[in-house]
Coordinates of C-alpha atoms and ligand atoms in Angstrom, one line a residue:
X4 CA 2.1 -4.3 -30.5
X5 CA 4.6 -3.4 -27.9
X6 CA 5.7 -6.2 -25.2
X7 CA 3.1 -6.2 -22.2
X8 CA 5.2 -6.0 -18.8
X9 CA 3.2 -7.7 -16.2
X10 CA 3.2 -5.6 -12.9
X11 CA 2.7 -7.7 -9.9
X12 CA 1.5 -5.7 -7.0
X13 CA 3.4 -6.8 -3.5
X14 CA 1.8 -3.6 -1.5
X15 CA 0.1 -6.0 0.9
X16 CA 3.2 -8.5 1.9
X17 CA 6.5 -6.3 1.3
X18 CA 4.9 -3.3 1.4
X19 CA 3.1 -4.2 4.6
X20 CA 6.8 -5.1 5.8
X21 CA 7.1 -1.1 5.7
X22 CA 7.9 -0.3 9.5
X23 CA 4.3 0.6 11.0
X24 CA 2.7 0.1 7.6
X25 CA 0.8 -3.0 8.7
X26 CA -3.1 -2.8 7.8
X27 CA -6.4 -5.2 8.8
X28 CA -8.0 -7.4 6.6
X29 CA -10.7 -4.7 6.1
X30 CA -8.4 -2.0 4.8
X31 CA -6.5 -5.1 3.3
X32 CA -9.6 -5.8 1.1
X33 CA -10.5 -2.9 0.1
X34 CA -6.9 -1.7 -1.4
X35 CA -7.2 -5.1 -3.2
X36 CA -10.0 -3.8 -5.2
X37 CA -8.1 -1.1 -5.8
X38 CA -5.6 -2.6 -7.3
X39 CA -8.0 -4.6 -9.3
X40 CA -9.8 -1.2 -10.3
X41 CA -5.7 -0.1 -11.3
X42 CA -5.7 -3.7 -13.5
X43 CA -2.4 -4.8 -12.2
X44 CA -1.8 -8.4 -13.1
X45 CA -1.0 -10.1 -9.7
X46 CA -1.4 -9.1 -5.9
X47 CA 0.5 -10.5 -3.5
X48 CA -1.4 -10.7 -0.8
X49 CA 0.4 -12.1 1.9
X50 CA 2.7 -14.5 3.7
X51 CA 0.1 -16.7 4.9
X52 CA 2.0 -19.2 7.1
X53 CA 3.7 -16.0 9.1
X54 CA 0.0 -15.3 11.0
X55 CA -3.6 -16.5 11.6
X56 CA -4.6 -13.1 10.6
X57 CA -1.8 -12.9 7.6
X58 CA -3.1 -16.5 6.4
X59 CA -7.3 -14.8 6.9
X60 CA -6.2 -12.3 4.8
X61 CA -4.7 -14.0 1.9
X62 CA -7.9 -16.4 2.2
X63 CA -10.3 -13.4 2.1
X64 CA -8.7 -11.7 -0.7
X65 CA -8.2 -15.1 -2.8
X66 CA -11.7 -16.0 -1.9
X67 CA -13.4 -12.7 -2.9
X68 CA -11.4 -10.8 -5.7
X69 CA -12.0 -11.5 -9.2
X70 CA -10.4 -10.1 -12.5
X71 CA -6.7 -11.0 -11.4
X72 CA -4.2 -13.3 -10.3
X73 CA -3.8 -13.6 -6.4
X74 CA -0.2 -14.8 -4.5
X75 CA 0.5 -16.2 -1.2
X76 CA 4.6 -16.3 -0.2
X77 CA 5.9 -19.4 1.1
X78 CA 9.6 -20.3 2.2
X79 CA 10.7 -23.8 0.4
X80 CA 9.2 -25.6 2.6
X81 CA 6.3 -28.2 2.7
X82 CA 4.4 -26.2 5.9
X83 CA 4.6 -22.7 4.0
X84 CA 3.6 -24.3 0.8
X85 CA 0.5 -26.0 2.4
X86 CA -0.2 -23.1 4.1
X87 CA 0.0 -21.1 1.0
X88 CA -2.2 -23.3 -0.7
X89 CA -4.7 -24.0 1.7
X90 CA -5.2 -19.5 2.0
X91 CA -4.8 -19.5 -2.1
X92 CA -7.1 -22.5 -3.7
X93 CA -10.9 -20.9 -3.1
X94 CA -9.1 -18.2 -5.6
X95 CA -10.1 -18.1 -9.8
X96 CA -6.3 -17.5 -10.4
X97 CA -4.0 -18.6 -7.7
X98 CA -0.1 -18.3 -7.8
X99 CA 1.8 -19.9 -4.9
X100 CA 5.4 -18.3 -4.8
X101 CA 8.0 -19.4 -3.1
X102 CA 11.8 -18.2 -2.2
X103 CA 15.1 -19.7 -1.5
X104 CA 18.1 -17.5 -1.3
X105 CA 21.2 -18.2 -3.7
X106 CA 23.4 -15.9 -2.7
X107 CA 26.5 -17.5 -0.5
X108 CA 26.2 -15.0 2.1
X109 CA 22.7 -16.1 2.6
X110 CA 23.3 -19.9 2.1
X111 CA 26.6 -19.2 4.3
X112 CA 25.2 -17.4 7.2
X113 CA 21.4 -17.5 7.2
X114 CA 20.7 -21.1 5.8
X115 CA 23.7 -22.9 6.1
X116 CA 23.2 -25.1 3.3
X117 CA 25.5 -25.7 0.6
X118 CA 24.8 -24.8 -2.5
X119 CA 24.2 -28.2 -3.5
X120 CA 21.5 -28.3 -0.8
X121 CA 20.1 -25.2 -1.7
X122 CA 19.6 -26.4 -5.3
X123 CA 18.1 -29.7 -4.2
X124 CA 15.2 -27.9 -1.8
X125 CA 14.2 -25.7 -4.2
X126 CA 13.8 -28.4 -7.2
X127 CA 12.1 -30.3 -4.6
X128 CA 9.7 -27.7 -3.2
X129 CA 8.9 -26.2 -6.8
X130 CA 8.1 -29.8 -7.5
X131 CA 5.7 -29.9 -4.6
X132 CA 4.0 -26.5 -5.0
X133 CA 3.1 -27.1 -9.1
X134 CA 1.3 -30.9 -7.5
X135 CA -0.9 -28.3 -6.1
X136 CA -1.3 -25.4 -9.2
X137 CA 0.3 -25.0 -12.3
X138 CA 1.0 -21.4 -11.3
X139 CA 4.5 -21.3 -9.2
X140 CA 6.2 -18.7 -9.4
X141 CA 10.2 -19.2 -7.5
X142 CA 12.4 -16.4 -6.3
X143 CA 16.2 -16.6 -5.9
X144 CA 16.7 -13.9 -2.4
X145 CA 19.8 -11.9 -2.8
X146 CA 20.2 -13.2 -6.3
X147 CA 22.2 -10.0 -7.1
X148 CA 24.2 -10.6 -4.7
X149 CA 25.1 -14.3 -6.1
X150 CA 27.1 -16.1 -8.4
X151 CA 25.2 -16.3 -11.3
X152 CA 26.4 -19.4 -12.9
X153 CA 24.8 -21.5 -10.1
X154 CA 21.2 -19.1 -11.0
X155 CA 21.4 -19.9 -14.2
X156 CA 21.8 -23.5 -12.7
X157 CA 19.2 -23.1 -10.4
X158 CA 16.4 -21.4 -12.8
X159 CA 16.8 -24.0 -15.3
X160 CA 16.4 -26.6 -12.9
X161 CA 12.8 -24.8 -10.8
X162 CA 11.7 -24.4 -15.0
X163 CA 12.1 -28.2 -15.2
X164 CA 10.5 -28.8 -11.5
X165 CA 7.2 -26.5 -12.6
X166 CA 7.9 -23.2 -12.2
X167 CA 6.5 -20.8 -14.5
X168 CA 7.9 -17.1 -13.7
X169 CA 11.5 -16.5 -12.2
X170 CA 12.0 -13.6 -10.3
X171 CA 15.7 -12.0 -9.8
X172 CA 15.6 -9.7 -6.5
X173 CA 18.2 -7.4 -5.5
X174 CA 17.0 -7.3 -2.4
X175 CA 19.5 -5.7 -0.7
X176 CA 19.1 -2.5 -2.9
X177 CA 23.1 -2.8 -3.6
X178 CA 23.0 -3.0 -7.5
X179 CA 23.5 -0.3 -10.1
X180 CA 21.3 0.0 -13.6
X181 CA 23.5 -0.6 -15.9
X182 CA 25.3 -3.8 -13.7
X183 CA 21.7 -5.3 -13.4
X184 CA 20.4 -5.2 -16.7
X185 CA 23.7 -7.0 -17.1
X186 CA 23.0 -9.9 -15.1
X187 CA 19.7 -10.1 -17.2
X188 CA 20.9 -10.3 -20.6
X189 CA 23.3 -13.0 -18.7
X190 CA 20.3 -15.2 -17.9
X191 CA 18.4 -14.8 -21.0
X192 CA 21.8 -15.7 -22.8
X193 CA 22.6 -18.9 -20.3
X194 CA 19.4 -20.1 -19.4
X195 CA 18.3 -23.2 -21.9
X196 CA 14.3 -22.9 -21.2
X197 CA 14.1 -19.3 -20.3
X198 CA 11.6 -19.0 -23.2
X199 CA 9.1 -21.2 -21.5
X200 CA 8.6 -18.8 -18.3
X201 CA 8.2 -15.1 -17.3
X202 CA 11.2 -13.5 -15.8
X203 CA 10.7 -10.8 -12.9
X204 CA 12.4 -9.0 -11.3
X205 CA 12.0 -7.2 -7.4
X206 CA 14.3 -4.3 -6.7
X207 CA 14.7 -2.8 -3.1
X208 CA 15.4 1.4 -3.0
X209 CA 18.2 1.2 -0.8
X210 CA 20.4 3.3 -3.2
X211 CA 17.4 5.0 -4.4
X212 CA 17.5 2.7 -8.1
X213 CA 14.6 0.1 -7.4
X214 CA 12.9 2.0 -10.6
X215 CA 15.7 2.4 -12.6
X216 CA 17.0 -1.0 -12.5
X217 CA 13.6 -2.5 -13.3
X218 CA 13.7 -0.4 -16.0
X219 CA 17.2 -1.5 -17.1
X220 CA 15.8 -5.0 -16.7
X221 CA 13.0 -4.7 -18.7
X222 CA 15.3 -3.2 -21.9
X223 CA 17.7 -6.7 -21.5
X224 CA 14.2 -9.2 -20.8
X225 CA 12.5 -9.0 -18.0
X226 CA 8.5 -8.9 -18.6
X227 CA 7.5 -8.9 -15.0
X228 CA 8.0 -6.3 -12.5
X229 CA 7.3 -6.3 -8.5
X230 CA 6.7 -3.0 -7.0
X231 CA 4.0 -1.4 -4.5
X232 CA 2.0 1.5 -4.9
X233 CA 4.1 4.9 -3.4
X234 CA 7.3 2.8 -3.4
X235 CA 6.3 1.1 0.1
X236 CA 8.2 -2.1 1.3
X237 CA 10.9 -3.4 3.6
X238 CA 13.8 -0.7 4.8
X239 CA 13.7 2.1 1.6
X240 CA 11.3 0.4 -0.2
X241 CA 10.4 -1.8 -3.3
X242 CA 10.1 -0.2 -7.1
X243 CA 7.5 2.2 -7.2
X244 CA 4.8 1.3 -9.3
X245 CA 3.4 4.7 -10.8
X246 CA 6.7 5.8 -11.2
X247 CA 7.7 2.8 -13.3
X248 CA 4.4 2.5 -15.0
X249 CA 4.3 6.6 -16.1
X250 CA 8.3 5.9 -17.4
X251 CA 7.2 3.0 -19.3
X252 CA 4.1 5.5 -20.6
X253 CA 5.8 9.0 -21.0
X254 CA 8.9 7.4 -22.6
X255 CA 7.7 4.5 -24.8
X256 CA 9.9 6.3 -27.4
X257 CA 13.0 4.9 -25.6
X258 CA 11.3 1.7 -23.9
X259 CA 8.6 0.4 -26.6
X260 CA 6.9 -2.0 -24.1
X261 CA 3.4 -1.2 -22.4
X262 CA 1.7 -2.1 -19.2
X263 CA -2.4 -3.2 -18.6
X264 CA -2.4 -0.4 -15.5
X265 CA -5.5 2.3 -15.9
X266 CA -3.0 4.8 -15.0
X267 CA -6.1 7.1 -13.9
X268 CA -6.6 5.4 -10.9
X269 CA -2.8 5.8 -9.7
X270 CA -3.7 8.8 -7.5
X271 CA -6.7 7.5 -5.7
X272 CA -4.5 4.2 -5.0
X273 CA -1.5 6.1 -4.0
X274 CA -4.0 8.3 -1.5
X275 CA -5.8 5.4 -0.3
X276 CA -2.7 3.5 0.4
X277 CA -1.4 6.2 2.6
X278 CA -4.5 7.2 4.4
X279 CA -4.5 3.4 5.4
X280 CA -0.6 2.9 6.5
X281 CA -0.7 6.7 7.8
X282 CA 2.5 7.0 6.0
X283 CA 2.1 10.3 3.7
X284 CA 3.5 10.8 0.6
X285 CA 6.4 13.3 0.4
X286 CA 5.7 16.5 -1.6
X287 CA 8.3 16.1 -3.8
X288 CA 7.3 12.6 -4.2
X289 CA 7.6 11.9 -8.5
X290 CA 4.3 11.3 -9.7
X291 CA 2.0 11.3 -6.8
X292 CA 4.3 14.0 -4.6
X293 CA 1.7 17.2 -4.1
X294 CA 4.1 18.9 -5.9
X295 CA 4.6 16.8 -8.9
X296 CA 2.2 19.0 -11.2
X297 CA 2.7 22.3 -9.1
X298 CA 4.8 25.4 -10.7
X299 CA 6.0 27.7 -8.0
X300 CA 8.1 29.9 -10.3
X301 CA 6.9 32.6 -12.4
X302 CA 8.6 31.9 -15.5
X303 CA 7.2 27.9 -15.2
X304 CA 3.5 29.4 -14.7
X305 CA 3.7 31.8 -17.9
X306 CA 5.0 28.8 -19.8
X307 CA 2.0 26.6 -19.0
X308 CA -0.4 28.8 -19.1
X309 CA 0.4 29.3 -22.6
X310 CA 1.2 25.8 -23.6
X311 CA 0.9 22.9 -21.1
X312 CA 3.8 20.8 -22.6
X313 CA 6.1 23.4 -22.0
X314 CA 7.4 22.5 -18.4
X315 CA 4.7 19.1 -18.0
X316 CA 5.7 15.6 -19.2
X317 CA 2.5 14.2 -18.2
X318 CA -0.6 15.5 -18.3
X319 CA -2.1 15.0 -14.6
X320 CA -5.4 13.6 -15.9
X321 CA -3.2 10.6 -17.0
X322 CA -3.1 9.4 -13.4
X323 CA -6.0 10.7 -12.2
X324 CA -5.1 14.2 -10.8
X325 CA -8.3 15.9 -12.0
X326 CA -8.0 19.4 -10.4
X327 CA -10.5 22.1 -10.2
X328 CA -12.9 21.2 -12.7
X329 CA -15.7 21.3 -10.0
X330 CA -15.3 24.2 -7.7
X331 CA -16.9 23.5 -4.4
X332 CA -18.5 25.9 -1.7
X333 CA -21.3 26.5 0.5
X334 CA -24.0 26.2 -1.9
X335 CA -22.9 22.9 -3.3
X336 CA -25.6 19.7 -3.8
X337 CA -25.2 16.5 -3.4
X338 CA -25.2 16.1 -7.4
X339 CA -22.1 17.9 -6.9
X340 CA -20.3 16.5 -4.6
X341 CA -20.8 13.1 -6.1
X342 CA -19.2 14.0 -8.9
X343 CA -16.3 15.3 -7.4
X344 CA -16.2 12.1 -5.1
X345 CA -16.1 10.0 -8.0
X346 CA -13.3 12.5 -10.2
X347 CA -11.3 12.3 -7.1
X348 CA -11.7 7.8 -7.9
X349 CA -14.4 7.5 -5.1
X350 CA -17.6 5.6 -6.4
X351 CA -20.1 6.1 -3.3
X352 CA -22.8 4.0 -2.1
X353 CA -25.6 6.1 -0.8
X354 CA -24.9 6.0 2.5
X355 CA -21.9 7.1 2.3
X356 CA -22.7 10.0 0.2
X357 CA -25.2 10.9 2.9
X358 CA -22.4 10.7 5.2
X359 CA -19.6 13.1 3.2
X360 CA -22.4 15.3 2.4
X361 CA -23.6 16.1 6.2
X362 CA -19.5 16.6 7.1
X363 CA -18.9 18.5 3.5
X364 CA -21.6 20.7 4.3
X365 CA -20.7 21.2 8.3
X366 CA -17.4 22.4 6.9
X367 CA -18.5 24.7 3.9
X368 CA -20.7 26.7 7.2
X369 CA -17.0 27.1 8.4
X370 CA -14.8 27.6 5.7
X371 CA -15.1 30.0 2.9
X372 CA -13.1 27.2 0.1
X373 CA -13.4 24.2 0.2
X374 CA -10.3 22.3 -1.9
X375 CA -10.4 18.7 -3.1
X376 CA -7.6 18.1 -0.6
X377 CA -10.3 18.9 2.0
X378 CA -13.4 16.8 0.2
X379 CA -10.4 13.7 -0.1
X380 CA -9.6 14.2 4.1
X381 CA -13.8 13.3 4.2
X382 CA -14.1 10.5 1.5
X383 CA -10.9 8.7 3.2
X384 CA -12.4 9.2 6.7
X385 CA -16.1 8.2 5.9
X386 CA -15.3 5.4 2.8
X387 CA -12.4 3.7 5.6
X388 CA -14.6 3.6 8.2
X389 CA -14.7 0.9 11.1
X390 CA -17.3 0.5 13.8
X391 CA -17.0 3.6 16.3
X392 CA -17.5 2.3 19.6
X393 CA -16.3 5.8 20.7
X394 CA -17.9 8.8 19.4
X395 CA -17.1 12.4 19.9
X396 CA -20.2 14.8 20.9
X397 CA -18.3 18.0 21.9
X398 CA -15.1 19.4 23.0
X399 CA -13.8 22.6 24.5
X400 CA -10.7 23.7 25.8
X401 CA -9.1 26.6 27.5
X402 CA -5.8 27.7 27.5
X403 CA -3.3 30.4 26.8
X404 CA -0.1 31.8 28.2
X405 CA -1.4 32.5 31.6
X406 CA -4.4 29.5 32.1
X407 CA -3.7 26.4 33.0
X408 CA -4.5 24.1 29.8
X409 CA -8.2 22.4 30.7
X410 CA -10.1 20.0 28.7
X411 CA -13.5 19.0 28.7
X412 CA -15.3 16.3 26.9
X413 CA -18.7 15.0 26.2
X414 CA -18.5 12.0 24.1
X415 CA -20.2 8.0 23.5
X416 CA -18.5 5.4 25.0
X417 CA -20.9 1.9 23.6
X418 CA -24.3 4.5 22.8
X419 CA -24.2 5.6 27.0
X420 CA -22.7 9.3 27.0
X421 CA -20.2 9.9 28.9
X422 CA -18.1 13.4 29.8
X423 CA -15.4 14.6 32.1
X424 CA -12.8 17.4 32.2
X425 CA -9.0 17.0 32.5
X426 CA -6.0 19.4 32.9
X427 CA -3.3 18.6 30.6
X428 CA 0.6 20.2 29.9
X429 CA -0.9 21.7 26.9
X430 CA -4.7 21.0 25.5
X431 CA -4.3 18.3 23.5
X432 CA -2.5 16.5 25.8
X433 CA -5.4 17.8 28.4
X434 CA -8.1 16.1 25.5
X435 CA -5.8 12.9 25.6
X436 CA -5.9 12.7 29.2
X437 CA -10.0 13.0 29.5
X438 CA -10.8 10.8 26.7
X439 CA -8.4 8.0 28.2
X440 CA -10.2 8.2 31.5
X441 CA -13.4 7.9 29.8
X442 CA -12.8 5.1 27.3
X443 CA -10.8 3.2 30.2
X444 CA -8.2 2.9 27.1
X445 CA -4.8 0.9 28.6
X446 CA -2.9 1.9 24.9
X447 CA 0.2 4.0 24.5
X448 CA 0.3 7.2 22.3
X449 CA 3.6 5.9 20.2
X450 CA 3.3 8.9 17.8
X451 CA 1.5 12.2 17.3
X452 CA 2.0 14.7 14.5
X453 CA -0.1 17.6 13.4
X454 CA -0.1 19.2 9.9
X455 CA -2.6 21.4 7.6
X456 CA -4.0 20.0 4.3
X457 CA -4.4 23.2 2.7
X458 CA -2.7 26.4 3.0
X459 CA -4.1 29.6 4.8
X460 CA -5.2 29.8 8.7
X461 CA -8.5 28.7 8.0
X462 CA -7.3 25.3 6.7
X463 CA -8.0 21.9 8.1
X464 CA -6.0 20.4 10.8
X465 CA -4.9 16.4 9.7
X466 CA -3.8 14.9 12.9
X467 CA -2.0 11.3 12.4
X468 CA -1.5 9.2 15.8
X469 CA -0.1 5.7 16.3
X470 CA -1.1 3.5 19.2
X471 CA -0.1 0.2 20.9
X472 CA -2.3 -2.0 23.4
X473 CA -1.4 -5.7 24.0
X474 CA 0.5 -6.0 20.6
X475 CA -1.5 -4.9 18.4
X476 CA -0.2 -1.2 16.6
X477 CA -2.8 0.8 14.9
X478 CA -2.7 4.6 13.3
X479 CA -5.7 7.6 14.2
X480 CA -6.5 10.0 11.4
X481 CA -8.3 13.1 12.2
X482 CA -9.7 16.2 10.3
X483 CA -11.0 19.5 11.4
X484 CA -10.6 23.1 11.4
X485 CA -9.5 23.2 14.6
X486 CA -6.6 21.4 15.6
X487 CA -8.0 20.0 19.3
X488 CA -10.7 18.4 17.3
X489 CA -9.0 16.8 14.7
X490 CA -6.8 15.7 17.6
X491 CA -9.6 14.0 19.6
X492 CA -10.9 12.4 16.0
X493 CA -7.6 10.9 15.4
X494 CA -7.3 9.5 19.3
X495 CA -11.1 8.3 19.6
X496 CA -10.3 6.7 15.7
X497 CA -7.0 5.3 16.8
X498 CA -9.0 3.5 19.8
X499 CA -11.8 2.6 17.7
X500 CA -9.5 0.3 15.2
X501 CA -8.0 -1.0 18.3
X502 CA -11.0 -2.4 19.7
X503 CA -12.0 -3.6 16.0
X504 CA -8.7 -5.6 15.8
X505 CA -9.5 -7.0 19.6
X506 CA -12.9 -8.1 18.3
X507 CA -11.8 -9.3 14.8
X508 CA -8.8 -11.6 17.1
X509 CA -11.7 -12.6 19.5
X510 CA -14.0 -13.5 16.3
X511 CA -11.1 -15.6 14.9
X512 CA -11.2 -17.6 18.1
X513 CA -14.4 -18.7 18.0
X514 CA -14.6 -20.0 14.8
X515 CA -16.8 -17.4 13.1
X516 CA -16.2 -15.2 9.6
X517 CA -14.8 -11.8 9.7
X518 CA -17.1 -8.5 10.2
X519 CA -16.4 -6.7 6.7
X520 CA -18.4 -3.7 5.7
Ligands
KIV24 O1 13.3 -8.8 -1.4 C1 13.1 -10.0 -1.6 O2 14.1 -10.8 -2.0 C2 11.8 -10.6 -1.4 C3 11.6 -12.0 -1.9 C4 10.7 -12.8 -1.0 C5 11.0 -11.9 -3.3 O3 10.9 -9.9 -1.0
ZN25 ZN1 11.5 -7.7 -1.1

C-alpha cells in the first residue's frame, strides 16, 4: 500500500482570508459537511480568538461535525490558545494549531524577538497547548523564507514540547519546486525525532507553484498537505486541493502515494464553495474550470468520440462531473429531477425538492432545454437558502433608446406587500432604486456583474452583487431568464443575508444559540 497523504482542509480560515470571501456560520456549516462528505482528514475551521463570530463558528463546527479532525488557529500565545481550546474541546477530534514565524525578516520586523526568543515562546506555548490535547500541531510562518538550521532547531525542540505534526509554509509564495522539496529532504535528514510527527506543508500561489511544490514536498517526505477547495486563500491563494488530489490520482505512476478524498464529490464542493464566496471559478480553471473536460476543436472531438483517453486524462465521473446522463425538459417528474439533484452531489430533503421542483418546472414553461448548469443555479439558490425577509412578487420595466428607464415593483417586505415605481439611469439601476425605498435598505451596492450560465439568448441570467451596511459585507446571487429579475433576486438576496447577519449579531448578544436551518 501506497503512503496515505493527509489533506488538511484550510477553506474556512485561509481560504476565508480570500478578499470578499468571508462566509456566515450557516454557509460555514454546511461546506464543513462537505468536506466531511469529500473525507478530508482535517478542517481548519477558524481563528477563533480573531472574532466572537470566528470563535461561534469554530465552536459550531467542533461541536457538530463528526467523522474528522477539526482545527482552531492560535498565535503562541496563552489568550489564542485558550481561546482555541475553549471553541475546539466539545469536538470528537480536536487539533489546536499554533504559529510562530522563524523567518528573520519576520522575527526582525514583525515580532522583534530574537531568535532565541522566538525559540523559547514557541517551546513554551507548544508546551501549554498539548496540557490541553495531545493533538498540536505548530507552524513555522515564512519558514521558506528562513534559515533552516534554526527550523531544524526549532522542530526538534516543539516535537519535544508536544507537538505532533510540523508544518513548513512558504507563505509568501516565493519558492520554486525543485528548491522546496530541497529544504524537505533537509529536515527529514537534520531533524533527530522527525519520525515521531507528521510533516506538512502550506504553499501560497503567488508564483502560481502552491501545487507543484506540495507535490515536490510530498516526493522528499511530507505526508500532510494544506490546501482549500478551488485554490481560495490569502493574496493568490493556498494549494488547490482537487488539483493536488487528481495529480496524486492521475499520476500515481510517478508519485506512488494516495489520498482518503472521494474525489466524486470535488465538483459539488468546488461549486458550493463558489456559490457561497460569489467568487466563480475561471473556465480554464484545471479540474473544476467549465472547460476542463470541454473539446472545442474538431480534431479533439473525433478523437474522443472514438476513444475517450485519447485527449482525456481523467475521466470527469472521477470528480463528480456527471454530464448528460439525464436529459431534462418540460415533461420532467420529480423522480427525475431528484436524481439529477443528487448526480449533480445534492441529497434533498423533501422540502427542498418541493421547492427546486416548483422553480425547475416555472423555468422548463419558459425555456425549451434545460442544462444542469441551470438545475445547479436552483439547487445552490434553494439548498443555501436564508430567511427571506424580502420577497419578490412581480417586476416590470420599461425602457429603450427613446423611454426614460421606469421600474416598478410589487414585493414582501416582513409578509405586508409593499410596491412602488422608480426611474432609474438604466432599468436595473431603476429596480435598485425602488426596492431600496421599499426595504428602507441603508447598504451600498459595492459590486454588480451580470453573466449567462448557458449559452444561447434564451439562457439564464446569473447576477452576483456585493453589499456593505454597518460593517458587515455580504454577496446576492440571482437567477432568471431575464436579466432585471435575476437582478432584483440577487439585490432582495443580498439584503436578506444582511439582515440575517444583523439578527445572528443581535442573537449573539443576548446570550441565545444560533438560528441554523
Ligand atoms: O501562510 C501561512 O504561513 C499560514 C500559517 C498560519 C500556517 O497561513
Ligand atoms: Zn497561509
Amino acid at each position: 500500500m501506497s503512503d496515505k497523504i493527509y489533506i488538511f482542509d484550510t477553506t474556512l480560515r485561509d481560504g476565508e482570508q480570500s478578499p470578499g470571501a468571508s462566509m456566515n456560520l450557516q454557509e460555514k456549516l454546511r461546506l464543513a459537511h462537505q468536506l466531511v462528505r469529500l473525507r478530508v482528514d482535517v478542517i481548519e475551521a477558524g481563528f477563533p480568538v480573531a472574532s466572537p463570530g470566528d470563535f461561534e463558528c469554530v465552536k459550531t463546527i467542533a461541536d457538530q461535525v463528526r467523522d474528522v479532525e477539526v482545527a482552531g488557529l492560535a498565535r503562541c500565545n496563552e489568550k489564542d490558545i485558550d481561546a482555541a481550546w475553549e471553541a475546539l474541546k466539545g469536538g470528537e477530534q480536536p487539533r489546536i494549531h499554533t504559529f510562530l514565524a522563524t523567518s528573520d525578516i519576520h522575527l526582525r520586523h514583525k515580532l522583534r524577538m530574537s531568535r532565541e526568543q522566538m525559540l523559547e515562546r514557541a517551546v513554551a506555548m507548544v508546551r501549554y497547548a498539548a496540557r490541553y490535547t495531545s493533538n498540536v500541531e505548530f507552524s513555522a510562518e515564512d519558514a521558506s523564507r528562513s534559515d533552516l538550521d534554526f527550523v531544524c532547531e526549532v522542530f526538534e525542540a516543539v516535537i519535544q514540547a508536544g507537538a505532533r505534526v510540523l508544518n513548513f509554509p512558504d507563505t509568501t509564495g516565493y519558492a520554486l519546486p525543485d528548491e522546496f522539496g530541497e529544504k524537505i529532504r533537509y529536515l527529514v535528514e537534520h531533524i533527530p525525532s522527525i519520525d515521531k510527527v507528521i510533516l506538512s506543508v502550506h504553499c501560497h500561489n503567488d508564483l502560481g507553484l502552491a501545487v507543484a511544490n506540495s507535490l515536490a514536498a510530498i516526493a522528499k517526505g511530507a505526508r500532510q498537505v494544506e490546501c482549500t477547495v478551488n485554490g481560495l486563500g490569502e493574496r493568490a491563494g493556498n494549494t488547490a486541493m482537487e488539483e493536488l488530489v487528481m495529480a496524486l490520482r492521475t499520476r500515481a505512476d510517478r508519485a506512488p502515494f494516495h489520498t482518503d478524498i472521494a474525489t466524486e464529490q470535488i465538483y459539488p464542493a468546488s461549486k458550493l464553495v463558489s456559490s457561497i464566496t460569489g467568487i466563480h471559478v475561471q473556465p480554464n480553471k484545471a479540474i473544476v474550470g467549465a472547460n476542463a473536460f470541454a473539446h472545442e476543436s474538431g480534431i479533439h472531438q473525433d478523437g474522443v468520440l472514438k476513444e475517450r483517453t485519447t485527449y482525456e486524462i481523467m475521466n470527469p465521473a472521477d470528480i463528480g462531473l456527471t454530464k448528460g446522463n439525464i436529459v431534462l425538459g418540460k415533461h420532467s417528474g420529480r423522480h427525475a429531477l431528484k436524481r439529477k439533484s443528487e448526480e449533480l452531489g445534492y441529497s434533498l430533503s423533501d422540502d427542498q425538492l418541493n421547492r427546486v421542483f416548483a422553480r425547475f418546472k416555472k423555468l422548463a414553461d419558459v425555456k425549451k432545454e434545460i442544462f444542469d448548469e441551470d438545475v445547479e443555479a436552483i439547487l445552490m439558490d434553494e439548498v443555501l437558502r436564508i430567511p427571506e425577509a424580502y420577497q419578490l412578487l412581480s417586476i416590470g420595466v420599461m425602457s429603450g433608446s427613446n423611454s426614460l428607464p421606469t421600474a416598478a415593483v410589487r414585493m414582501l417586505v416582513d409578509g405586508e406587500e409593499k410596491n412602488g415605481a422608480a426611474l432609474g439611469v438604466g432599468p436595473i439601476d431603476a429596480t435598485f432604486r425602488i426596492i431600496a425605498e421599499l426595504t428602507g435598505t441603508t447598504s451600498k451596492l459595492l459590486y454588480f456583474s451580470v453573466s449567462s450560465i448557458t449559452g444561447g439568448t434564451d439562457a439564464q441570467g446569473d447576477v452576483l452583487v456585493r453589499l456593505e451596511d454597518n460593517g458587515r459585507v455580504v454577496i446576492g446571487q440571482g437567477t432568471d431568464p431575464d436579466i432585471i429579475t435575476a437582478a432584483a433576486k440577487a439585490y432582495l438576496n443580498g439584503l436578506n443575508r444582511l439582515r440575517y447577519l444583523a439578527s445572528e449579531e443581535e442573537r449573539r448578544r443576548e446570550g441565545a444559540g444560533p438560528a441554523i436551518s
